[in-house]
Amino acid sequence: MFEITGKQQLAEEIIEYTIQAPDVVRHHEPGQFCIIRVASHGERIPLSIADTDIQAGTITVVVQIMGHSTQELAQLGVGDAILDVLGPLGHPTDIGTPDRAVFVGGGVGAPAGNLIVGQMKQAGAEVLAIIGFRTRDLVIYEERIRAQADELIVTTDDGSYGYHGLVTEPLQQRLEAGSEYDVVVTVGPVVMMRAVAEVTRPYGIHTIASLNPIMVDGTGMCGACRVTVGGETKFACVDGPEFDAHQVDFDELLQRLAIYSQQEQQAEEAGPHPCQLEQQIGKMQ
Amino acid sequence: MKLEPIPMPEANASDRRAGFGEVNQGYTEELAHAEAERCLQCKNEPCRAGCPVDVDIPAFIELIRAGKHTQAGLKIKETNAFPAICGRVCPQEQQCQAECVLAKQDKPINIGYLERFAGDYLIDNPPVQVERPEASGYKVAVVGSGPAGLAAAGDLAKRGHQVTVFEALHRPGGVLVYGIPEFRLPNVTVDHEVDALGQLGVEIRTNVVVGRTLTVDDLRQQMGFDAIFLALGAGAPIFLGLDGENLPGVMSANEFLTRVNLMRAFDEDYDTPVQRGRNVTVIGGGNVAMDSSRAAVRLGAESVKLLYRRTRAEMPARIEEVRHAEEEGVLFEFLVAPTRFLADEGRLAAVECLRMELGEPDESGRRRPVPIPGSEFTVETDQAIVAVGARVNPSARLIVPGMEQDGKGHIIVDPETLMTSIPGVFAGGDVVGGEETVIEALSHGRRAAAAIDKYLRGSC
Ligand SMILES: Cc1cc2nc3c(=O)[nH]c(=O)nc-3n(C[C@H](O)[C@H](O)[C@H](O)COP(=O)(O)OP(=O)(O)OC[C@H]3O[C@@H](n4cnc5c(N)ncnc54)[C@H](O)[C@@H]3O)c2cc1C
Ligand SMILES: Cc1cc2nc3c(=O)[nH]c(=O)nc-3n(C[C@H](O)[C@H](O)[C@H](O)COP(=O)(O)OP(=O)(O)OC[C@H]3O[C@@H](n4cnc5c(N)ncnc54)[C@H](O)[C@@H]3O)c2cc1C
Ligand code: SF4
Ligand code: SF4
Ligand code: FES
């Protein structure tokens, strides 16, 4: 059992949990994820690791309450235990040794920037971070990322805070103005990551996207998480989750993410749940 | 007639289609005695030669006949730790029963059914616990909790070693719990065997991927394990590499069966979803294909069609499984190979196939299927389950840097001791290749345990 030692509501339907999981922390590196199972009848839920505390033996995850399983997680508070936590899974982020690096995060993908920007700084890079949200109330992890990045741009779709527009716009403007970057790492909704890849493609900037396909075991045993990268099938849980964004077949990923959407909607006892990620995606298209 | 084999009582096929309850109901005492009565107690014991772990078959059958069921179970356990499991899943018709003298008249003793009877009897009537042996002072780590890992853990514990089993998934048992469905091997039967290991002092730690959560260096240096047994299985699904294979609606048998068995998607009290196809196509001809087809029937498919590229005679599945699948309404199409998956509105709609004919024998001695040009046809389907095999997980390479593996990823071991190229690290079961059966995995586990014991006691 894995005890919850911290819980904080960061925004509507977004909760940060700190969980006692000393084995997961020991070898964790930025970019890796974990899989949790709340209770014995529960699904295995993959979640990025937003922070770790080696001394305390804890991991921090930021969860968007999407459907049945994340709602069930939301019922738990400090002192409660999570049945299973498995990790760290996947490859660490491989950014090389860039001089100038960009992190682009969207929604619940923004917190991943906490560790990734940290890693970029450690590699000696000058870091621009751009994090985007639908509206002011949903802005999360701003301070933690600002504290590490050389420059932070926050965007909102509705202009209620920061830059009015999508995360790709400030990036595009910098590139058009002649800024040069060695690497861009992007984490967030699939449609956003696809857009980031399109913006950097003409400039030939190495762009890494952290993919979030449906997973079951997370150990390479089922193939539910397969994605096409450069024309080849890869298992995101063991070959990824990060891939060269210019090679990823994002349309296929979107298609595969919707495989269970009908059944999941039926699982919502209280009628269809407003799925925020999909709303966000709708907006961005 | 006295010599007729006693059939296994089975749930009837139409009831079976509606649920995941076990098909084979097990012999009653009476039936077991009647079957045991048929055994000729052959002095030269030909049946034993067919058993990979040399179960003393005549002896345990005689004990059943004499009504000494506990002793019968314990007799099997002298060489096979899991009679309730192997009695259910061994390919007996190719092993012990093939060598039985009565096989010549097509009436071999139902050794598997009797073994299951004795195994279940021990589970229902557990004998008084034997005392734990004196502690050896050595610690052994077992990685993977399939039959190879569990068998090794039991034998090592019985020799006094302190054993910890590390398992990546949240439930121990390997393929026995995530792959083989309830209607063939209930997960609680596996749980009993795992619990019995607990009584021997074996510790099982789930949610640990060795290579990620813990490294082999951690195990040896920080945690002080003196030897390691890698029983990782060969669990990575093989896909066909065809166009359209990543369409929604196409999945590996491992994904399908894991959702159904490990995650229990057939039970509405569990949250994990599984696609319930209407017209399901299963590609393959082994046990995995049979299990997938039969699970799809039970999830409510209107039709389940199994496509196999050779003929019935070459199908590697257990004969009983093939018969059960047919009884449950699975349709078999032989000499057919898929060529691509076709979509309608972004979802699987059909499989395009080619007809095959049998040509020259291949390296396995089976005649190779050869496509017949121009024989294309399509099968309409909304769910395709690919059951064409599995291989060693490529991430096994992470576990012990520098350990020798062959081109297929199998860990190379000394055939006698099962030691890998790294001293003190042993491997067995599907991860080293071979027959890829439960009983062979178990046999590897036992041999590795004996070799590890020797290694530990000889080394200081
Ligand atoms: C590597 C990885 C990292 C992730 N990191 C985070 C994170 O840090 N924070 C966060 O809030 N979410 C993260 N996710 C997504 C998260 O796992 C899903 O939102 C969650 O499983 C939804 O479960 P649910 O039952 O509440 O919703 P559901 O009603 O089951 O699903 C809602 C939608 O979520 C997606 N989804 C469902 N099941 C899965 C699954 N097993 N894996 C991936 N997507 C799924 C589907 O698109 C679905 O339509 C990550 C996913 C992956 C693969
Ligand atoms: C659907 C299906 C039906 C089958 N039917 C039959 C049958 O009827 N009869 C028969 O004899 N055989 C059958 N087989 C084959 C048989 O199940 C296998 O040969 C046998 O289970 C192999 O045992 P194993 O111990 O080597 O590995 P597995 O049973 O595969 O177990 C390996 C375990 O190791 C774990 N693991 C892997 N890597 C790590 C890691 N790095 N860290 C921690 N844990 C790890 C895995 O999660 C898994 O639990 C079937 C197989 C399948 C898939
Ligand atoms: S272990 Fe398998 S092969 Fe051996 S006697 Fe039992 S059923 Fe037959
Ligand atoms: S060969 Fe058949 S009849 Fe003879 S001892 Fe073995 S099981 Fe009995
Ligand atoms: S989640 Fe099963 S292989 Fe990746």
PDB file of N, CA and C in Angstrom, chain A residues 2 23 26-27 32 37 40-44 68 72 84-92 214 216-217 219-224 226 228 233 235 238 252 255-256 259-260 263-264, chain B residues 168-170 178 205-209 212-215 218 235-237 239 245-248 250-252 254-255 258-259 263 269-276 346-347 393 395:
ATOM      1  N   PHE A   2       0.385   2.274  -0.659  1.00  0.00           N
ATOM      2  CA  PHE A   2       1.183   3.484  -0.864  1.00  0.00           C
ATOM      3  C   PHE A   2       0.409   4.659  -0.287  1.00  0.00           C
ATOM      4  N   ASP A  23      10.395   3.094  -3.579  1.00  0.00           N
ATOM      5  CA  ASP A  23      11.026   2.317  -4.652  1.00  0.00           C
ATOM      6  C   ASP A  23      10.945   3.027  -5.998  1.00  0.00           C
ATOM      7  N   ARG A  26      13.709   5.970  -6.209  1.00  0.00           N
ATOM      8  CA  ARG A  26      15.145   5.648  -6.164  1.00  0.00           C
ATOM      9  C   ARG A  26      15.836   5.866  -7.514  1.00  0.00           C
ATOM     10  N   HIS A  27      15.232   5.344  -8.582  1.00  0.00           N
ATOM     11  CA  HIS A  27      15.903   5.464  -9.881  1.00  0.00           C
ATOM     12  C   HIS A  27      15.166   6.389 -10.839  1.00  0.00           C
ATOM     13  N   GLN A  32       9.939  10.155 -16.884  1.00  0.00           N
ATOM     14  CA  GLN A  32       9.367   8.834 -16.614  1.00  0.00           C
ATOM     15  C   GLN A  32       8.013   8.953 -15.931  1.00  0.00           C
ATOM     16  N   ARG A  37      -3.041   2.006  -9.233  1.00  0.00           N
ATOM     17  CA  ARG A  37      -4.349   1.357  -9.205  1.00  0.00           C
ATOM     18  C   ARG A  37      -4.946   1.701  -7.850  1.00  0.00           C
ATOM     19  N   SER A  40      -9.062  -2.553  -5.608  1.00  0.00           N
ATOM     20  CA  SER A  40      -8.903  -3.880  -6.203  1.00  0.00           C
ATOM     21  C   SER A  40      -9.729  -4.082  -7.472  1.00  0.00           C
ATOM     22  N   HIS A  41     -10.766  -3.306  -7.670  1.00  0.00           N
ATOM     23  CA  HIS A  41     -11.540  -3.444  -8.905  1.00  0.00           C
ATOM     24  C   HIS A  41     -11.082  -2.412  -9.942  1.00  0.00           C
ATOM     25  N   GLY A  42     -10.035  -1.638  -9.613  1.00  0.00           N
ATOM     26  CA  GLY A  42      -9.714  -0.447 -10.397  1.00  0.00           C
ATOM     27  C   GLY A  42      -8.888  -0.704 -11.641  1.00  0.00           C
ATOM     28  N   GLU A  43      -8.884   0.311 -12.508  1.00  0.00           N
ATOM     29  CA  GLU A  43      -8.036   0.309 -13.697  1.00  0.00           C
ATOM     30  C   GLU A  43      -6.616   0.657 -13.307  1.00  0.00           C
ATOM     31  N   ARG A  44      -5.697   0.350 -14.195  1.00  0.00           N
ATOM     32  CA  ARG A  44      -4.322   0.810 -14.030  1.00  0.00           C
ATOM     33  C   ARG A  44      -4.222   2.166 -14.734  1.00  0.00           C
ATOM     34  N   HIS A  68     -14.206   7.842 -14.752  1.00  0.00           N
ATOM     35  CA  HIS A  68     -14.491   7.034 -13.575  1.00  0.00           C
ATOM     36  C   HIS A  68     -13.268   6.833 -12.667  1.00  0.00           C
ATOM     37  N   GLU A  72     -12.560   8.313  -8.908  1.00  0.00           N
ATOM     38  CA  GLU A  72     -12.409   7.465  -7.729  1.00  0.00           C
ATOM     39  C   GLU A  72     -11.158   7.850  -6.948  1.00  0.00           C
ATOM     40  N   ASP A  84      -1.814   0.163  -5.536  1.00  0.00           N
ATOM     41  CA  ASP A  84      -0.625  -0.169  -6.320  1.00  0.00           C
ATOM     42  C   ASP A  84      -0.001   1.079  -6.928  1.00  0.00           C
ATOM     43  N   VAL A  85       1.315   1.171  -6.836  1.00  0.00           N
ATOM     44  CA  VAL A  85       2.046   2.197  -7.591  1.00  0.00           C
ATOM     45  C   VAL A  85       3.247   1.494  -8.229  1.00  0.00           C
ATOM     46  N   LEU A  86       3.336   1.573  -9.530  1.00  0.00           N
ATOM     47  CA  LEU A  86       4.404   0.893 -10.260  1.00  0.00           C
ATOM     48  C   LEU A  86       5.228   1.931 -11.010  1.00  0.00           C
ATOM     49  N   GLY A  87       6.541   1.838 -10.888  1.00  0.00           N
ATOM     50  CA  GLY A  87       7.365   2.759 -11.641  1.00  0.00           C
ATOM     51  C   GLY A  87       8.795   2.734 -11.146  1.00  0.00           C
ATOM     52  N   PRO A  88       9.684   3.564 -11.661  1.00  0.00           N
ATOM     53  CA  PRO A  88       9.419   4.477 -12.769  1.00  0.00           C
ATOM     54  C   PRO A  88       9.406   3.712 -14.093  1.00  0.00           C
ATOM     55  N   LEU A  89       8.511   4.104 -14.993  1.00  0.00           N
ATOM     56  CA  LEU A  89       8.368   3.422 -16.276  1.00  0.00           C
ATOM     57  C   LEU A  89       8.810   4.336 -17.420  1.00  0.00           C
ATOM     58  N   GLY A  90       9.183   3.710 -18.518  1.00  0.00           N
ATOM     59  CA  GLY A  90       9.582   4.464 -19.708  1.00  0.00           C
ATOM     60  C   GLY A  90      10.997   4.999 -19.609  1.00  0.00           C
ATOM     61  N   HIS A  91      11.468   5.547 -20.744  1.00  0.00           N
ATOM     62  CA  HIS A  91      12.818   6.100 -20.793  1.00  0.00           C
ATOM     63  C   HIS A  91      12.828   7.509 -20.237  1.00  0.00           C
ATOM     64  N   PRO A  92      13.922   7.906 -19.584  1.00  0.00           N
ATOM     65  CA  PRO A  92      14.075   9.303 -19.181  1.00  0.00           C
ATOM     66  C   PRO A  92      14.163  10.202 -20.420  1.00  0.00           C
ATOM     67  N   ILE A 214      -3.424   5.028 -24.612  1.00  0.00           N
ATOM     68  CA  ILE A 214      -4.040   4.132 -23.633  1.00  0.00           C
ATOM     69  C   ILE A 214      -3.061   3.014 -23.309  1.00  0.00           C
ATOM     70  N   VAL A 216      -2.235  -0.532 -20.625  1.00  0.00           N
ATOM     71  CA  VAL A 216      -2.772  -1.489 -19.655  1.00  0.00           C
ATOM     72  C   VAL A 216      -1.665  -1.836 -18.651  1.00  0.00           C
ATOM     73  N   ASP A 217      -0.698  -2.644 -19.074  1.00  0.00           N
ATOM     74  CA  ASP A 217       0.313  -3.095 -18.113  1.00  0.00           C
ATOM     75  C   ASP A 217       1.448  -2.091 -17.932  1.00  0.00           C
ATOM     76  N   THR A 219       4.384  -2.435 -19.219  1.00  0.00           N
ATOM     77  CA  THR A 219       5.671  -3.141 -19.186  1.00  0.00           C
ATOM     78  C   THR A 219       6.052  -3.743 -20.532  1.00  0.00           C
ATOM     79  N   GLY A 220       5.281  -3.443 -21.591  1.00  0.00           N
ATOM     80  CA  GLY A 220       5.640  -3.984 -22.900  1.00  0.00           C
ATOM     81  C   GLY A 220       4.974  -5.318 -23.202  1.00  0.00           C
ATOM     82  N   MET A 221       3.937  -5.655 -22.481  1.00  0.00           N
ATOM     83  CA  MET A 221       3.358  -6.986 -22.570  1.00  0.00           C
ATOM     84  C   MET A 221       2.061  -7.039 -23.387  1.00  0.00           C
ATOM     85  N   CYS A 222       1.440  -5.872 -23.667  1.00  0.00           N
ATOM     86  CA  CYS A 222       0.107  -5.951 -24.282  1.00  0.00           C
ATOM     87  C   CYS A 222       0.003  -5.250 -25.640  1.00  0.00           C
ATOM     88  N   GLY A 223       0.779  -4.207 -25.862  1.00  0.00           N
ATOM     89  CA  GLY A 223       0.696  -3.505 -27.140  1.00  0.00           C
ATOM     90  C   GLY A 223      -0.467  -2.540 -27.257  1.00  0.00           C
ATOM     91  N   ALA A 224      -1.210  -2.313 -26.183  1.00  0.00           N
ATOM     92  CA  ALA A 224      -2.301  -1.334 -26.231  1.00  0.00           C
ATOM     93  C   ALA A 224      -1.758   0.053 -26.546  1.00  0.00           C
ATOM     94  N   ARG A 226       0.533   1.036 -28.549  1.00  0.00           N
ATOM     95  CA  ARG A 226       1.390   1.172 -29.733  1.00  0.00           C
ATOM     96  C   ARG A 226       1.087   2.459 -30.498  1.00  0.00           C
ATOM     97  N   THR A 228       2.701   4.845 -33.986  1.00  0.00           N
ATOM     98  CA  THR A 228       3.554   4.759 -35.168  1.00  0.00           C
ATOM     99  C   THR A 228       4.510   5.948 -35.167  1.00  0.00           C
ATOM    100  N   THR A 233       5.992   0.661 -35.783  1.00  0.00           N
ATOM    101  CA  THR A 233       5.184   0.550 -34.573  1.00  0.00           C
ATOM    102  C   THR A 233       6.086   0.483 -33.347  1.00  0.00           C
ATOM    103  N   PHE A 235       6.040   0.603 -28.870  1.00  0.00           N
ATOM    104  CA  PHE A 235       5.236   0.520 -27.649  1.00  0.00           C
ATOM    105  C   PHE A 235       5.641   1.706 -26.771  1.00  0.00           C
ATOM    106  N   VAL A 238       7.402   1.218 -23.146  1.00  0.00           N
ATOM    107  CA  VAL A 238       8.793   0.787 -23.005  1.00  0.00           C
ATOM    108  C   VAL A 238       9.744   1.451 -24.006  1.00  0.00           C
ATOM    109  N   GLU A 252      -3.166   8.947 -35.870  1.00  0.00           N
ATOM    110  CA  GLU A 252      -3.419   7.586 -35.386  1.00  0.00           C
ATOM    111  C   GLU A 252      -3.561   7.575 -33.861  1.00  0.00           C
ATOM    112  N   GLN A 255      -6.945   8.741 -32.881  1.00  0.00           N
ATOM    113  CA  GLN A 255      -7.911   7.688 -33.183  1.00  0.00           C
ATOM    114  C   GLN A 255      -7.897   6.610 -32.101  1.00  0.00           C
ATOM    115  N   ARG A 256      -6.675   6.226 -31.717  1.00  0.00           N
ATOM    116  CA  ARG A 256      -6.561   5.142 -30.741  1.00  0.00           C
ATOM    117  C   ARG A 256      -6.989   5.586 -29.344  1.00  0.00           C
ATOM    118  N   ILE A 259     -10.667   4.847 -28.544  1.00  0.00           N
ATOM    119  CA  ILE A 259     -11.170   3.473 -28.660  1.00  0.00           C
ATOM    120  C   ILE A 259     -12.254   3.175 -27.634  1.00  0.00           C
ATOM    121  N   TYR A 260     -12.027   3.597 -26.401  1.00  0.00           N
ATOM    122  CA  TYR A 260     -12.974   3.222 -25.348  1.00  0.00           C
ATOM    123  C   TYR A 260     -13.893   4.362 -24.934  1.00  0.00           C
ATOM    124  N   GLN A 263     -17.568   3.411 -24.277  1.00  0.00           N
ATOM    125  CA  GLN A 263     -17.767   2.632 -23.056  1.00  0.00           C
ATOM    126  C   GLN A 263     -17.518   3.464 -21.814  1.00  0.00           C
ATOM    127  N   GLU A 264     -16.525   4.377 -21.904  1.00  0.00           N
ATOM    128  CA  GLU A 264     -16.221   5.181 -20.742  1.00  0.00           C
ATOM    129  C   GLU A 264     -17.353   6.143 -20.419  1.00  0.00           C
TER     130      GLU A 264
ATOM    131  N   ALA B 168       6.373  -7.628 -11.726  1.00  0.00           N
ATOM    132  CA  ALA B 168       6.043  -6.314 -12.274  1.00  0.00           C
ATOM    133  C   ALA B 168       4.552  -5.985 -12.114  1.00  0.00           C
ATOM    134  N   LEU B 169       3.702  -6.965 -12.320  1.00  0.00           N
ATOM    135  CA  LEU B 169       2.258  -6.700 -12.277  1.00  0.00           C
ATOM    136  C   LEU B 169       1.772  -6.635 -10.825  1.00  0.00           C
ATOM    137  N   HIS B 170       0.472  -6.330 -10.671  1.00  0.00           N
ATOM    138  CA  HIS B 170      -0.027  -6.190  -9.302  1.00  0.00           C
ATOM    139  C   HIS B 170      -0.466  -7.514  -8.698  1.00  0.00           C
ATOM    140  N   TYR B 178      -2.714 -13.693 -15.946  1.00  0.00           N
ATOM    141  CA  TYR B 178      -3.087 -12.646 -16.904  1.00  0.00           C
ATOM    142  C   TYR B 178      -3.524 -13.222 -18.255  1.00  0.00           C
ATOM    143  N   ARG B 205       6.870  -9.659  -3.753  1.00  0.00           N
ATOM    144  CA  ARG B 205       6.720  -8.195  -3.884  1.00  0.00           C
ATOM    145  C   ARG B 205       6.242  -7.867  -5.289  1.00  0.00           C
ATOM    146  N   THR B 206       4.992  -7.412  -5.366  1.00  0.00           N
ATOM    147  CA  THR B 206       4.423  -7.011  -6.648  1.00  0.00           C
ATOM    148  C   THR B 206       4.832  -5.569  -6.950  1.00  0.00           C
ATOM    149  N   ASN B 207       4.475  -5.076  -8.149  1.00  0.00           N
ATOM    150  CA  ASN B 207       4.767  -3.691  -8.547  1.00  0.00           C
ATOM    151  C   ASN B 207       6.257  -3.368  -8.568  1.00  0.00           C
ATOM    152  N   VAL B 208       7.078  -4.337  -8.896  1.00  0.00           N
ATOM    153  CA  VAL B 208       8.506  -4.071  -9.035  1.00  0.00           C
ATOM    154  C   VAL B 208       8.955  -4.558 -10.416  1.00  0.00           C
ATOM    155  N   VAL B 209       9.330  -3.624 -11.287  1.00  0.00           N
ATOM    156  CA  VAL B 209       9.940  -4.017 -12.561  1.00  0.00           C
ATOM    157  C   VAL B 209      11.442  -4.040 -12.339  1.00  0.00           C
ATOM    158  N   ARG B 212      14.017  -1.429 -13.818  1.00  0.00           N
ATOM    159  CA  ARG B 212      13.522  -0.061 -13.688  1.00  0.00           C
ATOM    160  C   ARG B 212      13.373   0.322 -12.209  1.00  0.00           C
ATOM    161  N   THR B 213      12.481  -0.396 -11.504  1.00  0.00           N
ATOM    162  CA  THR B 213      12.251  -0.064 -10.092  1.00  0.00           C
ATOM    163  C   THR B 213      13.491  -0.411  -9.270  1.00  0.00           C
ATOM    164  N   LEU B 214      13.997  -1.601  -9.498  1.00  0.00           N
ATOM    165  CA  LEU B 214      15.222  -2.032  -8.827  1.00  0.00           C
ATOM    166  C   LEU B 214      16.149  -2.586  -9.898  1.00  0.00           C
ATOM    167  N   THR B 215      17.434  -2.361  -9.730  1.00  0.00           N
ATOM    168  CA  THR B 215      18.384  -2.933 -10.683  1.00  0.00           C
ATOM    169  C   THR B 215      18.995  -4.192 -10.070  1.00  0.00           C
ATOM    170  N   ASP B 218      21.187  -3.256  -7.309  1.00  0.00           N
ATOM    171  CA  ASP B 218      20.486  -3.054  -6.032  1.00  0.00           C
ATOM    172  C   ASP B 218      20.294  -4.396  -5.331  1.00  0.00           C
ATOM    173  N   GLY B 235       6.751 -12.424 -22.851  1.00  0.00           N
ATOM    174  CA  GLY B 235       5.403 -11.866 -22.843  1.00  0.00           C
ATOM    175  C   GLY B 235       5.135 -10.763 -23.852  1.00  0.00           C
ATOM    176  N   ALA B 236       6.116 -10.420 -24.694  1.00  0.00           N
ATOM    177  CA  ALA B 236       5.883  -9.300 -25.619  1.00  0.00           C
ATOM    178  C   ALA B 236       5.146  -9.801 -26.860  1.00  0.00           C
ATOM    179  N   PRO B 237       3.991  -9.242 -27.174  1.00  0.00           N
ATOM    180  CA  PRO B 237       3.199  -9.775 -28.275  1.00  0.00           C
ATOM    181  C   PRO B 237       3.868  -9.520 -29.627  1.00  0.00           C
ATOM    182  N   PHE B 239       3.215  -8.836 -33.532  1.00  0.00           N
ATOM    183  CA  PHE B 239       2.182  -8.419 -34.475  1.00  0.00           C
ATOM    184  C   PHE B 239       2.576  -8.899 -35.865  1.00  0.00           C
ATOM    185  N   GLU B 245      -2.851  -2.445 -39.013  1.00  0.00           N
ATOM    186  CA  GLU B 245      -2.840  -3.234 -37.779  1.00  0.00           C
ATOM    187  C   GLU B 245      -3.019  -2.384 -36.523  1.00  0.00           C
ATOM    188  N   ASN B 246      -2.744  -1.066 -36.622  1.00  0.00           N
ATOM    189  CA  ASN B 246      -2.937  -0.218 -35.446  1.00  0.00           C
ATOM    190  C   ASN B 246      -4.315   0.432 -35.405  1.00  0.00           C
ATOM    191  N   LEU B 247      -5.195   0.000 -36.280  1.00  0.00           N
ATOM    192  CA  LEU B 247      -6.557   0.551 -36.248  1.00  0.00           C
ATOM    193  C   LEU B 247      -7.241   0.201 -34.934  1.00  0.00           C
ATOM    194  N   PRO B 248      -8.099   1.114 -34.445  1.00  0.00           N
ATOM    195  CA  PRO B 248      -8.954   0.722 -33.328  1.00  0.00           C
ATOM    196  C   PRO B 248      -9.750  -0.520 -33.743  1.00  0.00           C
ATOM    197  N   VAL B 250      -8.210  -3.583 -33.667  1.00  0.00           N
ATOM    198  CA  VAL B 250      -7.201  -4.642 -33.784  1.00  0.00           C
ATOM    199  C   VAL B 250      -6.371  -4.628 -32.506  1.00  0.00           C
ATOM    200  N   MET B 251      -6.226  -5.775 -31.887  1.00  0.00           N
ATOM    201  CA  MET B 251      -5.420  -5.817 -30.662  1.00  0.00           C
ATOM    202  C   MET B 251      -4.698  -7.151 -30.543  1.00  0.00           C
ATOM    203  N   SER B 252      -3.689  -7.162 -29.684  1.00  0.00           N
ATOM    204  CA  SER B 252      -2.985  -8.423 -29.439  1.00  0.00           C
ATOM    205  C   SER B 252      -3.837  -9.287 -28.523  1.00  0.00           C
ATOM    206  N   ASN B 254      -2.663 -10.750 -26.043  1.00  0.00           N
ATOM    207  CA  ASN B 254      -2.235 -10.393 -24.684  1.00  0.00           C
ATOM    208  C   ASN B 254      -3.063  -9.241 -24.124  1.00  0.00           C
ATOM    209  N   GLU B 255      -3.305  -8.225 -24.955  1.00  0.00           N
ATOM    210  CA  GLU B 255      -4.108  -7.106 -24.455  1.00  0.00           C
ATOM    211  C   GLU B 255      -5.523  -7.583 -24.130  1.00  0.00           C
ATOM    212  N   THR B 258      -5.464  -9.946 -21.116  1.00  0.00           N
ATOM    213  CA  THR B 258      -5.114  -9.241 -19.886  1.00  0.00           C
ATOM    214  C   THR B 258      -6.286  -8.407 -19.391  1.00  0.00           C
ATOM    215  N   ARG B 259      -6.956  -7.737 -20.311  1.00  0.00           N
ATOM    216  CA  ARG B 259      -8.142  -6.974 -19.893  1.00  0.00           C
ATOM    217  C   ARG B 259      -9.187  -7.910 -19.281  1.00  0.00           C
ATOM    218  N   MET B 263      -7.493  -7.985 -15.412  1.00  0.00           N
ATOM    219  CA  MET B 263      -8.276  -6.808 -15.046  1.00  0.00           C
ATOM    220  C   MET B 263      -9.762  -7.141 -14.895  1.00  0.00           C
ATOM    221  N   ASP B 269     -18.348  -5.390 -12.014  1.00  0.00           N
ATOM    222  CA  ASP B 269     -17.851  -4.714 -10.817  1.00  0.00           C
ATOM    223  C   ASP B 269     -16.436  -4.171 -11.006  1.00  0.00           C
ATOM    224  N   TYR B 270     -15.792  -4.540 -12.093  1.00  0.00           N
ATOM    225  CA  TYR B 270     -14.421  -4.061 -12.337  1.00  0.00           C
ATOM    226  C   TYR B 270     -14.450  -2.957 -13.390  1.00  0.00           C
ATOM    227  N   ASP B 271     -13.467  -2.030 -13.301  1.00  0.00           N
ATOM    228  CA  ASP B 271     -13.552  -0.801 -14.099  1.00  0.00           C
ATOM    229  C   ASP B 271     -12.929  -0.884 -15.478  1.00  0.00           C
ATOM    230  N   THR B 272     -11.978  -1.798 -15.682  1.00  0.00           N
ATOM    231  CA  THR B 272     -11.264  -1.808 -16.965  1.00  0.00           C
ATOM    232  C   THR B 272     -12.203  -2.230 -18.089  1.00  0.00           C
ATOM    233  N   PRO B 273     -12.263  -1.441 -19.158  1.00  0.00           N
ATOM    234  CA  PRO B 273     -13.144  -1.825 -20.267  1.00  0.00           C
ATOM    235  C   PRO B 273     -12.467  -2.827 -21.195  1.00  0.00           C
ATOM    236  N   VAL B 274     -13.266  -3.534 -21.967  1.00  0.00           N
ATOM    237  CA  VAL B 274     -12.727  -4.355 -23.041  1.00  0.00           C
ATOM    238  C   VAL B 274     -13.711  -4.243 -24.187  1.00  0.00           C
ATOM    239  N   GLN B 275     -13.170  -4.216 -25.412  1.00  0.00           N
ATOM    240  CA  GLN B 275     -14.075  -4.173 -26.559  1.00  0.00           C
ATOM    241  C   GLN B 275     -14.840  -5.487 -26.648  1.00  0.00           C
ATOM    242  N   ARG B 276     -16.142  -5.400 -26.809  1.00  0.00           N
ATOM    243  CA  ARG B 276     -16.956  -6.598 -27.011  1.00  0.00           C
ATOM    244  C   ARG B 276     -17.388  -6.593 -28.463  1.00  0.00           C
ATOM    245  N   GLY B 346     -12.380   5.124 -39.738  1.00  0.00           N
ATOM    246  CA  GLY B 346     -11.330   5.096 -38.722  1.00  0.00           C
ATOM    247  C   GLY B 346     -11.383   3.918 -37.771  1.00  0.00           C
ATOM    248  N   ARG B 347     -12.236   2.954 -38.028  1.00  0.00           N
ATOM    249  CA  ARG B 347     -12.260   1.748 -37.192  1.00  0.00           C
ATOM    250  C   ARG B 347     -12.145   0.526 -38.091  1.00  0.00           C
ATOM    251  N   ASN B 393      10.552  -9.914 -23.973  1.00  0.00           N
ATOM    252  CA  ASN B 393      10.437  -8.463 -23.921  1.00  0.00           C
ATOM    253  C   ASN B 393      11.804  -7.837 -24.210  1.00  0.00           C
ATOM    254  N   SER B 395      12.938  -5.158 -23.415  1.00  0.00           N
ATOM    255  CA  SER B 395      13.539  -4.436 -22.284  1.00  0.00           C
ATOM    256  C   SER B 395      14.225  -5.381 -21.292  1.00  0.00           C
TER     257      SER B 395
END
